[in-house]
Amino acid sequence: MLDCHPVAESLEARVGQETTQLGPLEYSPAFIRTIENADQALTSLCNNGTFLNQQQLEYVVSAHFSSIDEWEEYWAGQAEYYVPPEDGLFENMRQLLAEPGAELLLHNQIKAICFTKPT
């Protein structure tokens, strides 16, 4: 069995060689509880011998958005998983993405754990 879930996300804007850190995105309390509940359930399954924690790693997946429209489409489907961002973040993103060749990068740190059945 493979469990993969997000750990943290951060945003940055890139215009040419210049990178501007826009800050982290904070997960909503409900989403954090869902991940914690899943972690507790998997820990319980390991504790009772149903599965063994074979290997764990973390990696980063980056999504690129070349326009504010692309970002807003993504955000419309994902906003429920986050605390509303600070005032001005989206306006700052709009201004940065108005530059020719600008892109927004969403870096998602992922935790992956591989579980196996005991032999």
PDB file of N, CA, C and O in Angstrom, residues 1-54:
ATOM      1  N   MET A   1       0.854  -1.151   0.000  1.00  0.00           N
ATOM      2  CA  MET A   1       0.000   0.000   0.000  1.00  0.00           C
ATOM      3  C   MET A   1       0.909   1.226   0.000  1.00  0.00           C
ATOM      4  O   MET A   1       1.956   1.239   0.637  1.00  0.00           O
ATOM      5  N   LEU A   2       0.481   2.269  -0.704  1.00  0.00           N
ATOM      6  CA  LEU A   2       1.243   3.504  -0.775  1.00  0.00           C
ATOM      7  C   LEU A   2       0.369   4.642  -0.273  1.00  0.00           C
ATOM      8  O   LEU A   2      -0.752   4.826  -0.754  1.00  0.00           O
ATOM      9  N   ASP A   3       0.880   5.396   0.691  1.00  0.00           N
ATOM     10  CA  ASP A   3       0.196   6.582   1.209  1.00  0.00           C
ATOM     11  C   ASP A   3       1.007   7.796   0.792  1.00  0.00           C
ATOM     12  O   ASP A   3       2.180   7.905   1.121  1.00  0.00           O
ATOM     13  N   CYS A   4       0.386   8.687   0.048  1.00  0.00           N
ATOM     14  CA  CYS A   4       1.023   9.955  -0.337  1.00  0.00           C
ATOM     15  C   CYS A   4       0.089  11.082   0.067  1.00  0.00           C
ATOM     16  O   CYS A   4      -1.106  11.039  -0.228  1.00  0.00           O
ATOM     17  N   HIS A   5       0.639  12.081   0.753  1.00  0.00           N
ATOM     18  CA  HIS A   5      -0.179  13.246   1.082  1.00  0.00           C
ATOM     19  C   HIS A   5       0.695  14.483   1.211  1.00  0.00           C
ATOM     20  O   HIS A   5       1.886  14.386   1.482  1.00  0.00           O
ATOM     21  N   PRO A   6       0.095  15.654   0.989  1.00  0.00           N
ATOM     22  CA  PRO A   6       0.865  16.895   1.058  1.00  0.00           C
ATOM     23  C   PRO A   6       1.282  17.213   2.490  1.00  0.00           C
ATOM     24  O   PRO A   6       0.589  16.875   3.449  1.00  0.00           O
ATOM     25  N   VAL A   7       2.433  17.854   2.588  1.00  0.00           N
ATOM     26  CA  VAL A   7       2.960  18.277   3.880  1.00  0.00           C
ATOM     27  C   VAL A   7       2.926  19.805   3.978  1.00  0.00           C
ATOM     28  O   VAL A   7       2.532  20.359   4.992  1.00  0.00           O
ATOM     29  N   ALA A   8       3.364  20.462   2.921  1.00  0.00           N
ATOM     30  CA  ALA A   8       3.409  21.930   2.905  1.00  0.00           C
ATOM     31  C   ALA A   8       3.423  22.406   1.457  1.00  0.00           C
ATOM     32  O   ALA A   8       3.855  21.684   0.564  1.00  0.00           O
ATOM     33  N   GLU A   9       2.947  23.630   1.252  1.00  0.00           N
ATOM     34  CA  GLU A   9       2.956  24.227  -0.073  1.00  0.00           C
ATOM     35  C   GLU A   9       3.440  25.657   0.018  1.00  0.00           C
ATOM     36  O   GLU A   9       3.183  26.352   1.001  1.00  0.00           O
ATOM     37  N   SER A  10       4.149  26.081  -1.009  1.00  0.00           N
ATOM     38  CA  SER A  10       4.604  27.471  -1.069  1.00  0.00           C
ATOM     39  C   SER A  10       4.449  27.984  -2.494  1.00  0.00           C
ATOM     40  O   SER A  10       4.450  27.215  -3.455  1.00  0.00           O
ATOM     41  N   LEU A  11       4.323  29.286  -2.587  1.00  0.00           N
ATOM     42  CA  LEU A  11       4.142  29.960  -3.876  1.00  0.00           C
ATOM     43  C   LEU A  11       5.324  30.862  -4.164  1.00  0.00           C
ATOM     44  O   LEU A  11       5.850  31.522  -3.254  1.00  0.00           O
ATOM     45  N   GLU A  12       5.698  30.918  -5.435  1.00  0.00           N
ATOM     46  CA  GLU A  12       6.683  31.902  -5.863  1.00  0.00           C
ATOM     47  C   GLU A  12       6.335  32.336  -7.267  1.00  0.00           C
ATOM     48  O   GLU A  12       5.690  31.607  -8.025  1.00  0.00           O
ATOM     49  N   ALA A  13       6.741  33.546  -7.599  1.00  0.00           N
ATOM     50  CA  ALA A  13       6.571  34.070  -8.947  1.00  0.00           C
ATOM     51  C   ALA A  13       7.959  34.203  -9.557  1.00  0.00           C
ATOM     52  O   ALA A  13       8.916  34.573  -8.873  1.00  0.00           O
ATOM     53  N   ARG A  14       8.053  33.865 -10.829  1.00  0.00           N
ATOM     54  CA  ARG A  14       9.325  33.970 -11.538  1.00  0.00           C
ATOM     55  C   ARG A  14       9.120  34.827 -12.768  1.00  0.00           C
ATOM     56  O   ARG A  14       8.230  34.569 -13.577  1.00  0.00           O
ATOM     57  N   VAL A  15       9.939  35.867 -12.887  1.00  0.00           N
ATOM     58  CA  VAL A  15       9.943  36.727 -14.062  1.00  0.00           C
ATOM     59  C   VAL A  15      11.391  36.774 -14.540  1.00  0.00           C
ATOM     60  O   VAL A  15      12.247  37.348 -13.867  1.00  0.00           O
ATOM     61  N   GLY A  16      11.655  36.120 -15.662  1.00  0.00           N
ATOM     62  CA  GLY A  16      13.031  36.014 -16.139  1.00  0.00           C
ATOM     63  C   GLY A  16      13.868  35.264 -15.115  1.00  0.00           C
ATOM     64  O   GLY A  16      13.531  34.168 -14.701  1.00  0.00           O
ATOM     65  N   GLN A  17      14.944  35.878 -14.662  1.00  0.00           N
ATOM     66  CA  GLN A  17      15.822  35.267 -13.662  1.00  0.00           C
ATOM     67  C   GLN A  17      15.444  35.675 -12.234  1.00  0.00           C
ATOM     68  O   GLN A  17      16.029  35.185 -11.279  1.00  0.00           O
ATOM     69  N   GLU A  18      14.486  36.566 -12.099  1.00  0.00           N
ATOM     70  CA  GLU A  18      14.064  37.057 -10.784  1.00  0.00           C
ATOM     71  C   GLU A  18      12.979  36.159 -10.191  1.00  0.00           C
ATOM     72  O   GLU A  18      12.006  35.823 -10.863  1.00  0.00           O
ATOM     73  N   THR A  19      13.151  35.787  -8.938  1.00  0.00           N
ATOM     74  CA  THR A  19      12.161  34.972  -8.237  1.00  0.00           C
ATOM     75  C   THR A  19      11.676  35.743  -7.016  1.00  0.00           C
ATOM     76  O   THR A  19      12.478  36.275  -6.259  1.00  0.00           O
ATOM     77  N   THR A  20      10.375  35.798  -6.843  1.00  0.00           N
ATOM     78  CA  THR A  20       9.765  36.455  -5.688  1.00  0.00           C
ATOM     79  C   THR A  20       9.009  35.408  -4.884  1.00  0.00           C
ATOM     80  O   THR A  20       8.083  34.770  -5.405  1.00  0.00           O
ATOM     81  N   GLN A  21       9.404  35.221  -3.634  1.00  0.00           N
ATOM     82  CA  GLN A  21       8.695  34.304  -2.746  1.00  0.00           C
ATOM     83  C   GLN A  21       7.391  34.971  -2.313  1.00  0.00           C
ATOM     84  O   GLN A  21       7.412  36.085  -1.807  1.00  0.00           O
ATOM     85  N   LEU A  22       6.290  34.291  -2.543  1.00  0.00           N
ATOM     86  CA  LEU A  22       4.982  34.833  -2.165  1.00  0.00           C
ATOM     87  C   LEU A  22       4.486  34.260  -0.841  1.00  0.00           C
ATOM     88  O   LEU A  22       3.513  34.726  -0.295  1.00  0.00           O
ATOM     89  N   GLY A  23       5.160  33.230  -0.371  1.00  0.00           N
ATOM     90  CA  GLY A  23       4.827  32.686   0.935  1.00  0.00           C
ATOM     91  C   GLY A  23       4.167  31.335   0.871  1.00  0.00           C
ATOM     92  O   GLY A  23       3.829  30.830  -0.195  1.00  0.00           O
ATOM     93  N   PRO A  24       3.967  30.758   2.040  1.00  0.00           N
ATOM     94  CA  PRO A  24       3.317  29.436   2.109  1.00  0.00           C
ATOM     95  C   PRO A  24       1.805  29.571   1.975  1.00  0.00           C
ATOM     96  O   PRO A  24       1.235  30.631   2.218  1.00  0.00           O
ATOM     97  N   LEU A  25       1.176  28.489   1.567  1.00  0.00           N
ATOM     98  CA  LEU A  25      -0.274  28.373   1.643  1.00  0.00           C
ATOM     99  C   LEU A  25      -0.567  27.503   2.850  1.00  0.00           C
ATOM    100  O   LEU A  25       0.039  26.452   3.022  1.00  0.00           O
ATOM    101  N   GLU A  26      -1.484  27.945   3.677  1.00  0.00           N
ATOM    102  CA  GLU A  26      -1.803  27.225   4.903  1.00  0.00           C
ATOM    103  C   GLU A  26      -3.028  26.348   4.685  1.00  0.00           C
ATOM    104  O   GLU A  26      -4.056  26.801   4.184  1.00  0.00           O
ATOM    105  N   TYR A  27      -2.901  25.067   5.063  1.00  0.00           N
ATOM    106  CA  TYR A  27      -4.027  24.147   4.929  1.00  0.00           C
ATOM    107  C   TYR A  27      -5.123  24.480   5.942  1.00  0.00           C
ATOM    108  O   TYR A  27      -4.846  24.942   7.041  1.00  0.00           O
ATOM    109  N   SER A  28      -6.358  24.193   5.570  1.00  0.00           N
ATOM    110  CA  SER A  28      -7.494  24.437   6.461  1.00  0.00           C
ATOM    111  C   SER A  28      -7.455  23.441   7.621  1.00  0.00           C
ATOM    112  O   SER A  28      -6.920  22.337   7.490  1.00  0.00           O
ATOM    113  N   PRO A  29      -8.033  23.810   8.762  1.00  0.00           N
ATOM    114  CA  PRO A  29      -8.099  22.869   9.883  1.00  0.00           C
ATOM    115  C   PRO A  29      -8.784  21.550   9.513  1.00  0.00           C
ATOM    116  O   PRO A  29      -8.348  20.484   9.949  1.00  0.00           O
ATOM    117  N   ALA A  30      -9.816  21.590   8.696  1.00  0.00           N
ATOM    118  CA  ALA A  30     -10.514  20.362   8.300  1.00  0.00           C
ATOM    119  C   ALA A  30      -9.600  19.459   7.469  1.00  0.00           C
ATOM    120  O   ALA A  30      -9.590  18.237   7.652  1.00  0.00           O
ATOM    121  N   PHE A  31      -8.822  20.036   6.573  1.00  0.00           N
ATOM    122  CA  PHE A  31      -7.917  19.240   5.753  1.00  0.00           C
ATOM    123  C   PHE A  31      -6.799  18.653   6.608  1.00  0.00           C
ATOM    124  O   PHE A  31      -6.429  17.485   6.449  1.00  0.00           O
ATOM    125  N   ILE A  32      -6.280  19.423   7.541  1.00  0.00           N
ATOM    126  CA  ILE A  32      -5.243  18.932   8.460  1.00  0.00           C
ATOM    127  C   ILE A  32      -5.786  17.761   9.275  1.00  0.00           C
ATOM    128  O   ILE A  32      -5.113  16.745   9.439  1.00  0.00           O
ATOM    129  N   ARG A  33      -7.026  17.877   9.781  1.00  0.00           N
ATOM    130  CA  ARG A  33      -7.638  16.781  10.542  1.00  0.00           C
ATOM    131  C   ARG A  33      -7.777  15.518   9.690  1.00  0.00           C
ATOM    132  O   ARG A  33      -7.541  14.407  10.167  1.00  0.00           O
ATOM    133  N   THR A  34      -8.155  15.681   8.439  1.00  0.00           N
ATOM    134  CA  THR A  34      -8.295  14.529   7.541  1.00  0.00           C
ATOM    135  C   THR A  34      -6.964  13.806   7.396  1.00  0.00           C
ATOM    136  O   THR A  34      -6.905  12.570   7.490  1.00  0.00           O
ATOM    137  N   ILE A  35      -5.892  14.542   7.188  1.00  0.00           N
ATOM    138  CA  ILE A  35      -4.566  13.935   7.047  1.00  0.00           C
ATOM    139  C   ILE A  35      -4.142  13.286   8.363  1.00  0.00           C
ATOM    140  O   ILE A  35      -3.623  12.163   8.378  1.00  0.00           O
ATOM    141  N   GLU A  36      -4.372  13.978   9.485  1.00  0.00           N
ATOM    142  CA  GLU A  36      -4.024  13.403  10.789  1.00  0.00           C
ATOM    143  C   GLU A  36      -4.798  12.121  11.064  1.00  0.00           C
ATOM    144  O   GLU A  36      -4.244  11.140  11.581  1.00  0.00           O
ATOM    145  N   ASN A  37      -6.087  12.102  10.726  1.00  0.00           N
ATOM    146  CA  ASN A  37      -6.900  10.900  10.923  1.00  0.00           C
ATOM    147  C   ASN A  37      -6.374   9.737  10.082  1.00  0.00           C
ATOM    148  O   ASN A  37      -6.325   8.593  10.552  1.00  0.00           O
ATOM    149  N   ALA A  38      -5.989  10.026   8.846  1.00  0.00           N
ATOM    150  CA  ALA A  38      -5.428   8.976   7.989  1.00  0.00           C
ATOM    151  C   ALA A  38      -4.110   8.465   8.565  1.00  0.00           C
ATOM    152  O   ALA A  38      -3.872   7.251   8.600  1.00  0.00           O
ATOM    153  N   ASP A  39      -3.254   9.385   9.039  1.00  0.00           N
ATOM    154  CA  ASP A  39      -1.988   8.969   9.657  1.00  0.00           C
ATOM    155  C   ASP A  39      -2.230   8.080  10.873  1.00  0.00           C
ATOM    156  O   ASP A  39      -1.554   7.067  11.059  1.00  0.00           O
ATOM    157  N   GLN A  40      -3.203   8.451  11.699  1.00  0.00           N
ATOM    158  CA  GLN A  40      -3.512   7.650  12.891  1.00  0.00           C
ATOM    159  C   GLN A  40      -4.024   6.260  12.504  1.00  0.00           C
ATOM    160  O   GLN A  40      -3.653   5.262  13.122  1.00  0.00           O
ATOM    161  N   ALA A  41      -4.861   6.200  11.476  1.00  0.00           N
ATOM    162  CA  ALA A  41      -5.388   4.907  11.030  1.00  0.00           C
ATOM    163  C   ALA A  41      -4.263   4.018  10.500  1.00  0.00           C
ATOM    164  O   ALA A  41      -4.207   2.820  10.820  1.00  0.00           O
ATOM    165  N   LEU A  42      -3.352   4.593   9.729  1.00  0.00           N
ATOM    166  CA  LEU A  42      -2.240   3.800   9.206  1.00  0.00           C
ATOM    167  C   LEU A  42      -1.288   3.375  10.319  1.00  0.00           C
ATOM    168  O   LEU A  42      -0.785   2.246  10.307  1.00  0.00           O
ATOM    169  N   THR A  43      -1.057   4.238  11.288  1.00  0.00           N
ATOM    170  CA  THR A  43      -0.227   3.871  12.438  1.00  0.00           C
ATOM    171  C   THR A  43      -0.866   2.719  13.196  1.00  0.00           C
ATOM    172  O   THR A  43      -0.183   1.770  13.606  1.00  0.00           O
ATOM    173  N   SER A  44      -2.170   2.769  13.370  1.00  0.00           N
ATOM    174  CA  SER A  44      -2.889   1.699  14.051  1.00  0.00           C
ATOM    175  C   SER A  44      -2.739   0.371  13.304  1.00  0.00           C
ATOM    176  O   SER A  44      -2.529  -0.677  13.917  1.00  0.00           O
ATOM    177  N   LEU A  45      -2.840   0.430  11.972  1.00  0.00           N
ATOM    178  CA  LEU A  45      -2.682  -0.784  11.170  1.00  0.00           C
ATOM    179  C   LEU A  45      -1.262  -1.346  11.269  1.00  0.00           C
ATOM    180  O   LEU A  45      -1.068  -2.558  11.213  1.00  0.00           O
ATOM    181  N   CYS A  46      -0.279  -0.478  11.436  1.00  0.00           N
ATOM    182  CA  CYS A  46       1.098  -0.947  11.641  1.00  0.00           C
ATOM    183  C   CYS A  46       1.264  -1.517  13.043  1.00  0.00           C
ATOM    184  O   CYS A  46       1.905  -2.558  13.229  1.00  0.00           O
ATOM    185  N   ASN A  47       0.671  -0.842  14.030  1.00  0.00           N
ATOM    186  CA  ASN A  47       0.787  -1.302  15.420  1.00  0.00           C
ATOM    187  C   ASN A  47       0.137  -2.667  15.633  1.00  0.00           C
ATOM    188  O   ASN A  47       0.619  -3.460  16.442  1.00  0.00           O
ATOM    189  N   ASN A  48      -0.956  -2.936  14.915  1.00  0.00           N
ATOM    190  CA  ASN A  48      -1.612  -4.233  15.106  1.00  0.00           C
ATOM    191  C   ASN A  48      -1.070  -5.316  14.168  1.00  0.00           C
ATOM    192  O   ASN A  48      -1.566  -6.433  14.148  1.00  0.00           O
ATOM    193  N   GLY A  49      -0.052  -4.975  13.370  1.00  0.00           N
ATOM    194  CA  GLY A  49       0.612  -5.961  12.536  1.00  0.00           C
ATOM    195  C   GLY A  49      -0.001  -6.198  11.177  1.00  0.00           C
ATOM    196  O   GLY A  49       0.451  -7.068  10.438  1.00  0.00           O
ATOM    197  N   THR A  50      -1.026  -5.427  10.810  1.00  0.00           N
ATOM    198  CA  THR A  50      -1.649  -5.596   9.500  1.00  0.00           C
ATOM    199  C   THR A  50      -0.683  -5.189   8.379  1.00  0.00           C
ATOM    200  O   THR A  50      -0.627  -5.830   7.335  1.00  0.00           O
ATOM    201  N   PHE A  51       0.055  -4.093   8.608  1.00  0.00           N
ATOM    202  CA  PHE A  51       1.033  -3.608   7.636  1.00  0.00           C
ATOM    203  C   PHE A  51       2.339  -3.280   8.342  1.00  0.00           C
ATOM    204  O   PHE A  51       2.358  -3.031   9.555  1.00  0.00           O
ATOM    205  N   LEU A  52       3.418  -3.256   7.555  1.00  0.00           N
ATOM    206  CA  LEU A  52       4.718  -2.806   8.032  1.00  0.00           C
ATOM    207  C   LEU A  52       5.103  -1.563   7.237  1.00  0.00           C
ATOM    208  O   LEU A  52       4.913  -1.516   6.022  1.00  0.00           O
ATOM    209  N   ASN A  53       5.651  -0.583   7.936  1.00  0.00           N
ATOM    210  CA  ASN A  53       6.145   0.625   7.280  1.00  0.00           C
ATOM    211  C   ASN A  53       7.488   0.259   6.651  1.00  0.00           C
ATOM    212  O   ASN A  53       8.480   0.097   7.339  1.00  0.00           O
ATOM    213  N   GLN A  54       7.488   0.108   5.333  1.00  0.00           N
ATOM    214  CA  GLN A  54       8.684  -0.358   4.648  1.00  0.00           C
ATOM    215  C   GLN A  54       9.650   0.762   4.298  1.00  0.00           C
ATOM    216  O   GLN A  54      10.844   0.641   4.488  1.00  0.00           O
TER     217      GLN A  54
END
